[in-house]
Coordinates of C-alpha atoms and ligand atoms in Angstrom, one line a residue:
M1 CA -0.2 0.1 0.1
C2 CA 1.3 3.5 -0.4
G3 CA 4.2 4.9 1.6
I4 CA 5.1 8.4 2.6
V5 CA 8.5 9.9 3.7
G6 CA 9.6 13.2 4.4
Y7 CA 12.9 15.0 5.5
I8 CA 14.1 18.4 6.6
G9 CA 17.9 19.1 7.0
K10 CA 21.2 19.4 5.4
R11 CA 21.9 16.0 3.5
N12 CA 21.3 15.2 -0.2
I13 CA 17.5 15.3 0.2
K14 CA 16.8 13.5 -3.1
R15 CA 19.0 10.6 -1.8
W16 CA 17.3 10.4 1.6
L17 CA 13.8 10.3 0.0
I18 CA 14.4 7.6 -2.5
D19 CA 16.5 5.6 0.3
G20 CA 13.5 6.0 2.4
L21 CA 11.1 5.1 -0.2
R22 CA 13.2 1.9 -0.9
E23 CA 12.5 0.9 2.6
L24 CA 8.9 0.9 2.1
E25 CA 8.8 -1.0 -1.4
Y26 CA 7.8 -4.2 0.5
R27 CA 4.2 -2.5 1.0
G28 CA 3.6 -2.6 -2.7
Y29 CA 3.4 0.3 -5.2
D30 CA 2.9 1.0 -8.8
S31 CA 4.6 4.5 -9.0
A32 CA 6.6 7.0 -7.0
G33 CA 7.5 10.6 -6.7
I34 CA 9.4 13.2 -4.8
A35 CA 9.2 17.0 -4.3
V36 CA 12.2 18.9 -3.0
M37 CA 12.1 22.4 -1.5
K38 CA 15.4 24.3 -1.5
E39 CA 16.3 28.0 -1.8
G40 CA 12.4 29.1 -2.2
E41 CA 12.0 26.6 -5.1
I42 CA 10.2 23.3 -5.4
H43 CA 11.5 20.5 -7.9
A44 CA 9.2 17.4 -8.3
Y45 CA 9.7 14.4 -10.1
K46 CA 7.7 11.2 -10.8
A47 CA 7.8 7.9 -12.6
V48 CA 5.5 4.9 -13.0
G49 CA 6.8 1.7 -11.9
K50 CA 9.9 0.6 -9.8
L51 CA 12.0 3.3 -7.9
V52 CA 14.8 2.8 -10.5
N53 CA 12.7 4.7 -12.9
L54 CA 12.3 7.7 -10.6
E55 CA 16.1 7.4 -9.9
E56 CA 16.7 7.6 -13.7
K57 CA 14.4 10.6 -14.0
T58 CA 16.5 12.5 -11.2
K59 CA 19.9 11.8 -12.6
G60 CA 21.9 15.1 -12.3
F61 CA 19.4 16.6 -9.7
E62 CA 21.5 16.4 -6.4
P63 CA 20.0 19.0 -4.0
E64 CA 22.4 19.1 -0.9
G65 CA 20.5 20.8 2.0
P66 CA 19.4 22.8 3.8
G67 CA 16.0 22.1 2.6
A68 CA 13.0 19.9 3.0
G69 CA 11.4 17.3 0.7
I70 CA 8.6 14.8 0.6
G71 CA 8.2 11.5 -1.1
H72 CA 5.5 8.7 -2.0
T73 CA 5.0 5.4 -3.4
R74 CA 1.5 5.0 -4.7
W75 CA -0.7 1.9 -5.0
A76 CA -3.4 3.0 -7.0
T77 CA -6.9 3.4 -5.8
H78 CA -8.6 6.5 -7.4
G79 CA -7.3 6.6 -11.1
K80 CA -4.8 4.4 -12.9
P81 CA -1.0 4.1 -12.0
T82 CA 0.1 6.8 -14.3
E83 CA 2.7 9.6 -13.9
L84 CA -0.1 12.2 -13.6
N85 CA -1.8 10.2 -10.9
A86 CA 1.6 9.8 -9.0
H87 CA 2.2 11.9 -6.0
P88 CA 3.2 14.5 -5.1
H89 CA 0.5 16.4 -6.4
M90 CA 1.0 20.2 -7.0
G91 CA -1.0 23.3 -7.0
E92 CA 0.6 26.6 -8.0
Y93 CA 3.2 26.9 -5.1
S94 CA 2.6 23.8 -3.1
Y95 CA 2.8 20.0 -3.3
V96 CA 1.3 17.1 -1.3
V97 CA 1.7 13.4 -0.7
H98 CA -1.4 11.4 0.9
N99 CA -2.1 7.9 2.0
G100 CA -5.7 6.7 2.5
I101 CA -8.9 7.9 0.9
I102 CA -10.6 11.4 0.9
E103 CA -14.2 10.3 1.0
N104 CA -15.7 13.8 0.2
Y105 CA -13.2 14.5 -2.6
R106 CA -15.9 14.8 -5.3
Q107 CA -17.8 17.5 -3.5
I108 CA -14.7 19.5 -2.8
K109 CA -13.5 19.1 -6.3
E110 CA -16.7 20.2 -7.8
E111 CA -16.6 23.3 -5.5
L112 CA -13.1 24.1 -6.6
E113 CA -13.7 23.4 -10.4
A114 CA -16.6 25.6 -10.3
E115 CA -14.1 28.3 -9.1
G116 CA -11.9 27.8 -11.9
V117 CA -9.4 25.4 -10.5
A118 CA -8.1 23.1 -13.1
F119 CA -7.0 19.4 -11.9
L120 CA -4.4 17.4 -13.5
S121 CA -5.0 13.8 -12.1
Q122 CA -8.0 11.4 -11.4
T123 CA -7.1 11.2 -7.7
D124 CA -8.8 12.2 -4.5
T125 CA -5.4 13.3 -3.3
E126 CA -5.3 16.4 -5.4
V127 CA -8.1 18.2 -3.9
I128 CA -5.9 18.8 -0.7
V129 CA -3.5 20.7 -2.3
H130 CA -5.9 23.1 -4.3
L131 CA -7.9 23.5 -1.2
F132 CA -4.9 24.4 0.7
E133 CA -4.0 27.1 -1.9
K134 CA -7.7 28.3 -1.6
M135 CA -7.4 28.6 2.2
T136 CA -4.3 30.6 1.8
K137 CA -6.1 33.4 0.4
T138 CA -8.5 33.8 3.4
H139 CA -5.8 32.7 6.1
E140 CA -2.8 34.8 6.4
E141 CA -0.7 32.2 8.1
P142 CA 0.0 29.0 6.1
Y143 CA -0.5 26.8 9.1
A144 CA -3.9 28.1 9.5
A145 CA -4.8 27.6 5.9
F146 CA -3.6 24.0 6.5
K147 CA -5.5 23.3 9.5
A148 CA -8.8 24.7 7.6
T149 CA -7.8 22.4 4.7
I150 CA -7.7 19.3 7.1
A151 CA -10.9 20.4 8.8
R152 CA -12.7 19.9 5.6
L153 CA -11.5 16.3 4.7
E154 CA -13.4 13.2 5.6
G155 CA -12.1 9.7 5.4
A156 CA -8.7 8.4 5.9
Y157 CA -5.5 10.1 5.7
A158 CA -1.7 10.7 6.4
V159 CA -0.8 13.8 4.8
L160 CA 2.5 15.8 4.3
L161 CA 2.4 19.1 2.4
M162 CA 5.1 21.6 1.4
S163 CA 4.4 25.2 0.2
K164 CA 6.7 27.9 -1.1
K165 CA 4.9 30.1 1.2
A166 CA 6.5 28.3 4.3
P167 CA 10.2 27.7 3.5
Q168 CA 11.7 24.5 4.9
T169 CA 8.5 23.5 6.6
I170 CA 6.3 20.4 6.3
F171 CA 2.7 20.5 7.4
F172 CA 1.5 17.2 8.6
A173 CA -1.9 15.5 9.4
R174 CA -3.0 12.1 10.5
K175 CA -6.3 10.2 10.7
G176 CA -6.9 6.6 10.1
S177 CA -3.5 6.1 8.4
P178 CA -0.3 5.9 10.3
M179 CA 2.4 8.6 10.3
I180 CA 5.6 8.6 12.3
I181 CA 7.7 11.8 12.9
G182 CA 11.5 11.2 13.9
K183 CA 14.3 13.5 14.8
N184 CA 18.0 13.0 15.8
A185 CA 20.8 15.0 17.6
G186 CA 21.8 16.4 14.2
G187 CA 18.6 18.5 13.9
E188 CA 17.4 16.3 11.0
I189 CA 13.5 15.6 11.0
F190 CA 12.2 12.8 9.3
F191 CA 8.8 11.4 8.3
A192 CA 7.6 8.0 7.3
S193 CA 4.5 5.7 7.2
S194 CA 6.1 3.1 9.2
D195 CA 9.4 2.4 11.2
A196 CA 11.7 1.1 8.3
P197 CA 12.9 4.2 6.7
L198 CA 13.7 5.7 10.2
I199 CA 15.7 2.9 11.7
G200 CA 19.4 4.0 12.0
E201 CA 18.4 7.5 11.1
A202 CA 16.1 9.1 14.0
T203 CA 17.1 8.4 17.4
E204 CA 13.6 9.3 18.8
V205 CA 10.2 9.1 17.2
A206 CA 6.7 9.9 17.9
Y207 CA 3.6 7.8 16.5
M208 CA 1.2 10.4 15.8
E209 CA -2.2 10.2 17.4
E210 CA -5.3 10.1 15.5
G211 CA -6.6 13.6 14.6
T212 CA -3.0 15.2 15.0
V213 CA -2.2 18.2 12.8
G214 CA 0.9 20.3 13.0
Y215 CA 4.3 21.4 11.1
A216 CA 7.8 20.9 11.3
S217 CA 10.7 23.3 10.6
P218 CA 14.5 23.4 11.8
E219 CA 13.1 25.7 14.4
K220 CA 10.3 23.9 15.7
I221 CA 8.0 20.8 15.7
Y222 CA 4.4 21.7 16.7
A223 CA 1.3 19.3 17.0
E224 CA -2.1 19.6 18.2
P225 CA -4.5 19.0 19.9
D226 CA -1.8 16.9 22.0
A227 CA 1.8 17.4 21.8
L228 CA 3.8 14.5 20.0
Q229 CA 5.3 12.0 22.5
F230 CA 8.9 11.1 21.3
V231 CA 10.1 7.9 22.4
P232 CA 13.5 6.4 21.6
L233 CA 14.0 4.4 18.5
A234 CA 16.0 1.1 18.6
G235 CA 17.3 -1.1 16.0
D236 CA 20.0 -0.7 13.2
K237 CA 19.8 -0.9 9.4
L238 CA 21.2 -4.4 9.3
T239 CA 17.9 -5.9 10.9
A240 CA 16.0 -4.2 8.1
Q241 CA 18.0 -5.9 5.3
K242 CA 18.4 -9.3 3.6
G243 CA 21.6 -10.6 5.4
G244 CA 22.8 -12.6 2.6
Y245 CA 19.5 -14.3 1.5
R246 CA 18.2 -13.9 -2.0
F247 CA 14.8 -12.8 -0.8
F248 CA 13.3 -11.1 2.3
M249 CA 10.9 -14.1 2.4
E250 CA 13.8 -16.5 2.4
K251 CA 15.2 -14.8 5.3
E252 CA 11.8 -14.5 7.2
I253 CA 11.4 -18.2 6.7
Y254 CA 14.9 -18.8 8.1
E255 CA 14.3 -16.6 11.1
Q256 CA 11.3 -18.4 12.2
P257 CA 13.0 -20.6 14.8
N258 CA 14.4 -17.4 16.4
V259 CA 11.2 -15.4 16.3
I260 CA 9.1 -18.0 17.7
G261 CA 11.5 -18.2 20.6
D262 CA 11.0 -14.3 21.2
T263 CA 7.1 -14.9 20.9
M264 CA 7.4 -17.5 23.7
I265 CA 9.8 -15.5 26.1
G266 CA 8.3 -14.9 29.5
R267 CA 5.0 -16.4 28.5
V268 CA 5.8 -20.1 28.2
L269 CA 6.7 -21.1 31.8
D270 CA 7.4 -24.6 33.4
E271 CA 3.9 -25.1 34.5
G272 CA 1.8 -23.4 31.7
V273 CA 1.3 -20.0 29.9
A274 CA 1.3 -16.4 31.3
F275 CA 0.4 -13.2 29.6
E276 CA 1.3 -10.2 31.7
E277 CA -0.8 -8.3 29.0
L278 CA -4.1 -9.8 30.3
G279 CA -5.0 -9.1 33.8
G280 CA -6.2 -11.7 36.1
D281 CA -9.9 -11.3 35.3
F282 CA -9.6 -10.9 31.8
L283 CA -11.8 -13.7 30.9
E284 CA -14.5 -12.7 33.7
G285 CA -18.1 -12.9 32.1
L286 CA -16.8 -14.2 28.7
T287 CA -17.9 -17.7 27.4
R288 CA -17.3 -17.3 23.7
I289 CA -14.9 -15.8 21.3
K290 CA -15.2 -14.2 18.0
I291 CA -12.1 -13.7 15.8
C292 CA -11.9 -11.4 12.8
A293 CA -9.2 -11.2 10.4
C294 CA -8.2 -11.2 6.7
G295 CA -6.0 -13.4 4.3
T296 CA -3.0 -15.3 6.2
S297 CA -4.1 -13.7 9.5
Y298 CA -7.7 -15.3 8.8
H299 CA -6.0 -18.6 8.6
A300 CA -4.2 -18.2 11.7
A301 CA -7.6 -17.6 13.3
L302 CA -9.2 -20.6 11.8
T303 CA -6.3 -22.6 13.4
G304 CA -6.8 -21.0 16.7
S305 CA -10.5 -21.8 16.8
Y306 CA -9.7 -25.8 16.6
L307 CA -7.4 -25.0 19.8
F308 CA -9.8 -22.9 21.8
E309 CA -12.6 -25.2 21.4
R310 CA -10.5 -28.3 22.0
Q311 CA -8.5 -27.0 25.1
A312 CA -10.5 -24.1 26.5
K313 CA -13.9 -25.5 25.6
M314 CA -14.9 -21.9 24.5
A315 CA -17.4 -21.6 21.5
V316 CA -15.2 -19.8 18.7
N317 CA -16.6 -18.2 15.8
V318 CA -14.1 -16.8 13.0
E319 CA -15.0 -14.4 10.3
I320 CA -13.3 -12.6 7.4
A321 CA -13.3 -8.8 8.5
S322 CA -14.5 -7.6 5.2
E323 CA -17.6 -9.7 5.6
F324 CA -18.2 -9.1 9.3
R325 CA -18.2 -5.3 8.7
Y326 CA -21.1 -5.3 6.5
K327 CA -23.6 -8.2 8.0
E328 CA -25.1 -6.5 10.9
P329 CA -23.7 -9.0 13.1
L330 CA -25.3 -10.0 16.5
L331 CA -22.9 -9.4 19.2
T332 CA -23.4 -10.3 22.8
D333 CA -21.4 -9.1 25.8
D334 CA -20.3 -12.6 26.7
T335 CA -18.0 -12.6 23.7
L336 CA -14.4 -11.7 23.4
F337 CA -13.7 -10.1 20.4
V338 CA -10.4 -10.8 19.0
V339 CA -8.5 -9.5 15.9
I340 CA -5.6 -10.8 14.2
S341 CA -3.4 -8.6 12.0
Q342 CA 0.3 -8.7 11.0
S343 CA 0.4 -5.0 10.1
G344 CA -2.1 -3.5 12.5
E345 CA -3.4 -1.3 9.8
T346 CA -5.6 -3.5 7.7
A347 CA -8.8 -1.4 7.0
D348 CA -11.2 -4.2 7.3
T349 CA -9.9 -5.6 10.5
L350 CA -9.7 -2.1 12.0
E351 CA -13.4 -1.4 11.2
A352 CA -14.4 -4.8 12.5
L353 CA -12.8 -3.9 15.8
R354 CA -14.3 -0.4 16.0
M355 CA -17.7 -2.1 15.6
A356 CA -16.9 -4.6 18.1
K357 CA -15.9 -1.8 20.5
A358 CA -19.0 0.3 19.7
A359 CA -21.2 -2.7 20.7
G360 CA -19.3 -2.6 24.0
L361 CA -17.3 -6.0 23.7
K362 CA -14.0 -6.7 25.4
T363 CA -11.4 -6.4 22.6
L364 CA -8.0 -8.4 22.2
A365 CA -5.5 -7.6 19.2
I366 CA -3.0 -10.2 18.2
C367 CA -0.4 -7.9 16.1
N368 CA 3.1 -7.7 15.1
V369 CA 3.3 -3.9 15.0
D370 CA 3.3 -2.0 18.3
N371 CA 1.7 1.4 18.0
S372 CA -0.3 0.5 15.0
S373 CA -3.9 1.7 14.5
I374 CA -5.4 -1.8 15.8
V375 CA -3.2 -1.9 19.0
R376 CA -4.1 1.6 19.8
M377 CA -7.8 0.8 19.5
A378 CA -7.9 -2.6 21.0
D379 CA -8.5 -2.8 25.0
A380 CA -5.7 -5.4 25.3
T381 CA -2.8 -6.4 22.7
I382 CA -0.5 -9.5 22.6
L383 CA 2.4 -8.5 20.3
T384 CA 3.4 -11.5 18.2
R385 CA 7.1 -10.2 18.2
A386 CA 7.8 -11.4 14.6
G387 CA 10.2 -8.3 13.9
I388 CA 9.8 -6.4 10.7
E389 CA 8.2 -8.8 7.9
K390 CA 9.1 -7.3 4.5
G391 CA 8.2 -10.2 2.2
V392 CA 4.7 -9.5 1.0
A393 CA 3.8 -13.4 1.4
S394 CA 3.6 -13.5 5.0
T395 CA 5.6 -16.3 6.8
K396 CA 7.0 -15.5 10.1
A397 CA 4.2 -13.3 11.1
F398 CA 1.8 -16.3 10.5
A399 CA 4.0 -18.7 12.5
T400 CA 4.0 -16.3 15.3
Q401 CA 0.2 -15.7 15.3
V402 CA -0.4 -19.3 15.4
M403 CA 2.0 -19.5 18.3
V404 CA 0.3 -16.9 20.2
L405 CA -3.1 -18.6 19.6
W406 CA -1.9 -21.9 20.7
M407 CA -0.4 -20.2 23.9
L408 CA -3.6 -18.3 24.5
S409 CA -5.7 -21.4 24.0
L410 CA -3.8 -23.1 26.8
F411 CA -3.9 -19.8 28.8
F412 CA -7.7 -19.9 28.8
A413 CA -7.9 -23.6 29.5
Q414 CA -5.9 -23.1 32.5
K415 CA -7.9 -20.2 33.7
R416 CA -11.2 -22.0 33.0
G417 CA -10.1 -25.1 34.5
T418 CA -10.5 -27.3 31.4
I419 CA -6.9 -28.7 31.5
N420 CA -5.2 -30.5 34.2
A421 CA -1.8 -30.0 35.3
E422 CA -0.6 -33.1 33.5
G423 CA -2.1 -32.0 30.3
A424 CA -0.7 -28.3 30.7
R425 CA 2.7 -29.7 31.2
R426 CA 2.5 -31.7 27.9
E427 CA 1.4 -28.6 26.1
V428 CA 4.4 -26.8 27.4
E429 CA 6.9 -29.5 26.6
A430 CA 5.8 -29.4 23.1
M431 CA 5.8 -25.4 22.9
D432 CA 9.3 -25.7 24.1
R433 CA 10.2 -27.8 21.1
V434 CA 8.9 -25.3 18.4
P435 CA 12.1 -23.5 17.7
T436 CA 14.0 -26.8 17.2
V437 CA 11.2 -28.2 14.9
L438 CA 11.3 -25.1 12.7
K439 CA 15.0 -25.4 12.6
E440 CA 14.9 -29.1 11.6
A441 CA 12.1 -28.2 9.0
L442 CA 14.5 -26.2 7.1
T443 CA 16.6 -29.3 6.1
V444 CA 14.0 -30.2 3.5
H445 CA 14.8 -27.0 1.6
E446 CA 16.9 -28.6 -0.9
K447 CA 14.4 -31.3 -1.4
C448 CA 11.8 -28.4 -2.1
K449 CA 14.1 -26.8 -4.5
R450 CA 14.3 -30.1 -6.6
L451 CA 10.5 -30.8 -6.4
S452 CA 9.8 -27.2 -7.5
K453 CA 10.7 -28.0 -11.1
R454 CA 7.8 -30.5 -11.5
Y455 CA 5.2 -28.0 -10.4
L456 CA 5.2 -25.2 -12.8
H457 CA 2.4 -26.0 -14.8
G458 CA -1.0 -28.0 -14.5
H459 CA -4.4 -26.7 -14.4
G460 CA -4.3 -26.3 -10.4
F461 CA -3.3 -27.4 -6.9
F462 CA -5.4 -28.7 -4.2
F463 CA -4.0 -28.3 -0.9
I464 CA -5.8 -30.6 1.6
G465 CA -5.8 -31.3 5.3
R466 CA -8.0 -32.0 8.2
D467 CA -8.5 -30.3 11.5
I468 CA -6.0 -27.8 12.1
F469 CA -4.3 -28.8 9.0
F470 CA -7.3 -27.5 6.9
P471 CA -6.3 -23.8 7.7
L472 CA -2.6 -24.9 7.0
A473 CA -3.8 -26.1 3.5
L474 CA -5.6 -23.0 3.0
E475 CA -2.4 -20.9 4.0
G476 CA -0.1 -23.3 1.6
A477 CA -2.6 -22.6 -1.2
L478 CA -2.6 -18.8 -0.7
K479 CA 1.3 -19.0 -0.4
L480 CA 1.7 -20.5 -3.7
K481 CA -0.9 -18.6 -5.6
E482 CA 0.3 -15.3 -4.2
I483 CA 3.9 -15.6 -5.5
S484 CA 3.8 -18.2 -8.3
Y485 CA 0.4 -16.8 -9.9
L486 CA -0.7 -20.5 -10.2
H487 CA -4.3 -21.5 -9.3
A488 CA -4.4 -23.2 -5.8
E489 CA -7.1 -23.9 -3.4
G490 CA -7.1 -25.2 0.1
Y491 CA -9.7 -27.9 1.2
P492 CA -10.8 -29.8 4.2
A493 CA -9.8 -33.2 2.8
G494 CA -13.3 -34.7 3.5
E495 CA -15.0 -32.1 1.2
M496 CA -13.3 -33.6 -1.9
K497 CA -15.9 -36.0 -2.7
H498 CA -18.7 -33.1 -2.5
G499 CA -17.5 -31.6 -5.7
P500 CA -13.7 -30.6 -6.1
I501 CA -12.8 -34.3 -6.8
A502 CA -14.3 -33.7 -10.2
L503 CA -11.3 -31.7 -11.3
A504 CA -9.1 -34.5 -10.4
D505 CA -6.6 -35.7 -13.4
A506 CA -3.1 -36.1 -14.0
E507 CA -2.6 -32.3 -14.2
L508 CA -4.4 -31.7 -10.8
F509 CA -1.6 -31.4 -8.2
T510 CA -2.7 -32.5 -4.7
V511 CA -0.5 -31.4 -1.8
A512 CA -1.6 -33.7 1.0
L513 CA -0.8 -32.8 4.5
M514 CA -0.8 -36.2 6.2
P515 CA 0.2 -35.7 10.0
Q516 CA 0.6 -39.0 12.0
T517 CA -0.9 -37.5 15.2
L518 CA -4.3 -36.6 13.7
L519 CA -6.7 -38.3 11.6
Y520 CA -3.9 -40.1 9.6
D521 CA -6.2 -43.0 8.3
K522 CA -9.1 -40.4 7.5
I523 CA -7.0 -38.3 5.2
K524 CA -5.1 -41.2 3.8
S525 CA -8.4 -42.4 2.3
N526 CA -9.2 -39.0 0.9
V527 CA -5.8 -38.9 -0.7
E528 CA -6.4 -42.5 -2.0
E529 CA -9.7 -41.4 -3.7
L530 CA -7.9 -38.6 -5.4
S531 CA -5.0 -40.9 -6.5
A532 CA -7.5 -43.2 -8.2
R533 CA -8.8 -40.3 -10.1
D534 CA -5.0 -40.1 -11.4
S535 CA -4.4 -36.6 -9.5
T536 CA -0.6 -36.2 -9.2
I537 CA 0.1 -36.5 -5.4
L538 CA 2.5 -34.7 -3.2
A539 CA 2.5 -36.0 0.0
I540 CA 4.0 -34.4 3.3
S541 CA 4.0 -36.7 6.0
P542 CA 6.2 -38.6 8.4
L543 CA 4.7 -42.1 7.2
P544 CA 5.6 -43.6 3.8
F545 CA 2.7 -43.3 1.5
D546 CA 2.8 -45.7 -1.6
L547 CA 0.4 -43.9 -3.7
A548 CA 2.4 -40.7 -3.6
D549 CA 4.0 -39.5 -6.7
D550 CA 6.3 -37.1 -4.8
F551 CA 7.0 -37.2 -1.2
V552 CA 8.5 -34.7 1.6
L553 CA 9.4 -36.9 4.6
T554 CA 8.7 -35.0 7.9
H555 CA 10.0 -35.9 11.4
A556 CA 8.0 -37.8 13.5
H557 CA 6.6 -35.9 16.4
D558 CA 4.1 -36.9 19.3
H559 CA 2.1 -33.5 19.2
P560 CA 0.1 -32.3 16.2
M561 CA 1.0 -28.6 16.6
L562 CA 4.7 -29.8 16.0
E563 CA 3.7 -31.5 12.9
F564 CA 1.8 -28.4 11.9
F565 CA 4.9 -26.1 12.2
E566 CA 7.0 -28.5 10.2
M567 CA 4.7 -28.9 7.5
M568 CA 4.1 -25.1 7.3
V569 CA 7.8 -24.5 6.5
V570 CA 7.6 -27.1 3.8
E571 CA 4.6 -25.2 2.3
Q572 CA 6.5 -22.0 2.5
L573 CA 9.9 -23.3 0.9
L574 CA 7.8 -25.1 -1.8
A575 CA 5.9 -22.0 -2.6
M576 CA 9.2 -19.9 -2.8
E577 CA 11.0 -22.2 -5.0
V578 CA 8.2 -22.5 -7.4
S579 CA 8.0 -18.6 -7.8
I580 CA 11.8 -18.4 -8.0
R581 CA 11.8 -21.0 -10.9
L582 CA 9.1 -19.2 -12.8
G583 CA 11.3 -16.1 -12.4
N584 CA 8.4 -13.9 -10.3
D585 CA 9.3 -11.1 -8.0
V586 CA 9.1 -13.4 -4.6
D587 CA 9.0 -10.2 -2.3
M588 CA 6.7 -8.1 -4.4
P589 CA 4.3 -10.1 -6.1
R590 CA 2.3 -8.4 -8.7
N591 CA -1.2 -6.8 -7.6
L592 CA -0.4 -7.2 -3.9
A593 CA 0.4 -4.8 -1.1
K594 CA 1.9 -5.6 2.3
S595 CA -0.3 -3.3 4.2
V596 CA -4.0 -3.1 3.1
T597 CA -5.0 0.4 4.3
V598 CA -8.1 0.6 2.1
E599 CA -11.2 -1.3 1.9
Ligands
LIG1 C1 -0.6 -13.1 2.7 C2 -0.9 -11.9 3.5 C3 -2.1 -11.4 3.5 C4 -2.4 -10.6 4.9 C5 -3.7 -9.9 4.9 C6 -3.8 -9.4 6.4 O1 0.7 -13.6 2.7 O2 0.1 -11.4 4.1 O3 -3.1 -12.2 3.2 O4 -2.4 -11.8 5.9 O5 -3.6 -8.9 3.8 O6 -2.9 -8.4 6.8 P1 -2.8 -8.1 8.1 O7 -2.3 -9.4 8.8 O8 -1.7 -7.0 8.2 O9 -3.9 -7.6 8.8

């Protein structure tokens, strides 16, 4: 989704803006642009496609500071991905970049057009800059004009605006879309829509609250209605780079043994699980759980539903957030409302959370990004601690979400007395083995690499599994389709005979998740049915299976969740290797964005 950067200081401003935008590339974009203000002039450049095109366009433009600049990567919503629609958008003497959607832009545009303003783009964003310039005619101070402009906007926005009327100043506003401001001892000021461009640059950052409006110049940073709360920003550039791996996705798959350890620290104890984020009476009055999420996070939620019902004996209902928000749901106050989101900014999930809060439900967020919009809104949050995930196809974020849900189901089971001490100890022992299992799972990487060459064609893939391996099948299919662009579907294995098996032939590839600890015989007979119809079978199992055309042998474990995590890694590696062989952009697949901040 769109990314924003801004800079005030003495460096080569163009370089910083483009480098900053590169850190946001993982969010997905289809055009980019910058505007640099120096010695009273503003120079703007835009290009369709990747940042190299923008670099090409700005060759020879090397603006050393002092000055200010704003930059943007655009993921098209209103209007096609063209240069005219790319940000920054300009008026006569001002430039703006914006994330989000201005819902009342048509009305503002009509008003301005009636007054003779000519629009260049099809975007909603362009109204901001023209409205600002109109406001400067009736407001003497540029900041007063900016505030009056923002007051007219409805919808979601993170906005940076520069004007020749206010040298070396950047005006900012945030509502519904994230925006961070950073500074350092050298007097530099930075803006970005997520941490990544600021790491190693700013020493202190402030995450803007909803409704913040303000301005920054070398002399002053001013914000209202509340002053900005700066906190130290930890981390260095290295943490945000590829570290020798071919792709961020590969690095993130390999990070899983470590990050899952982080997820568990202080939470998985000898006798059970503790969450200091949740007070002692957290479950009081709650008997059911509703979980809302999208995409991969939805698959984690489905996995959690099996665990909560089995261990904590709580009725669980899982819904896709974009469906939930328009269905007039029945919400009862004995329900714990859980949202799961890697980014914490997904518009549909955020709206579902808002609705649950408005209905007076107790809310819990399971999220990877502290200070994100979802975290700020929820009553309580459990952070998944996966670290920055840059590959658009989620891997380590999913692993940590599932881990949190497993821990949480045990936590609830203990609180509700639905598990005895011996049972809890067995769960904890299994949890402690997850980092090792994730590490051992990586030994099949070579095998997946070799196998991948046989799966580059065909008319589709079925990923099948039962129980918790059904959501894992959904996730395996999503991973493959996202980055290979091959058609893949996940199914509960028992559903085959109710329709999908009609597709079975030699060019239909079935990836069968066949754990030994859960319903092995049942899934085996489902796979036999597919094999009898000549589907090509890739079995993932610790037990040999004669009818498989291809086989990935997993380790024998005595707990289904350990088999789950190992098979998850196999699916991730397989999808990645297929994508690499097809020559696709593994980290930034076509049409997708990392953080989906629009409906
Ligand atoms: C797929 C993927 C997406 C996200 C979905 C929700 O690999 O990453 O399906 O899971 O867009 O995003 P979050 O978790 O940020 O709410």
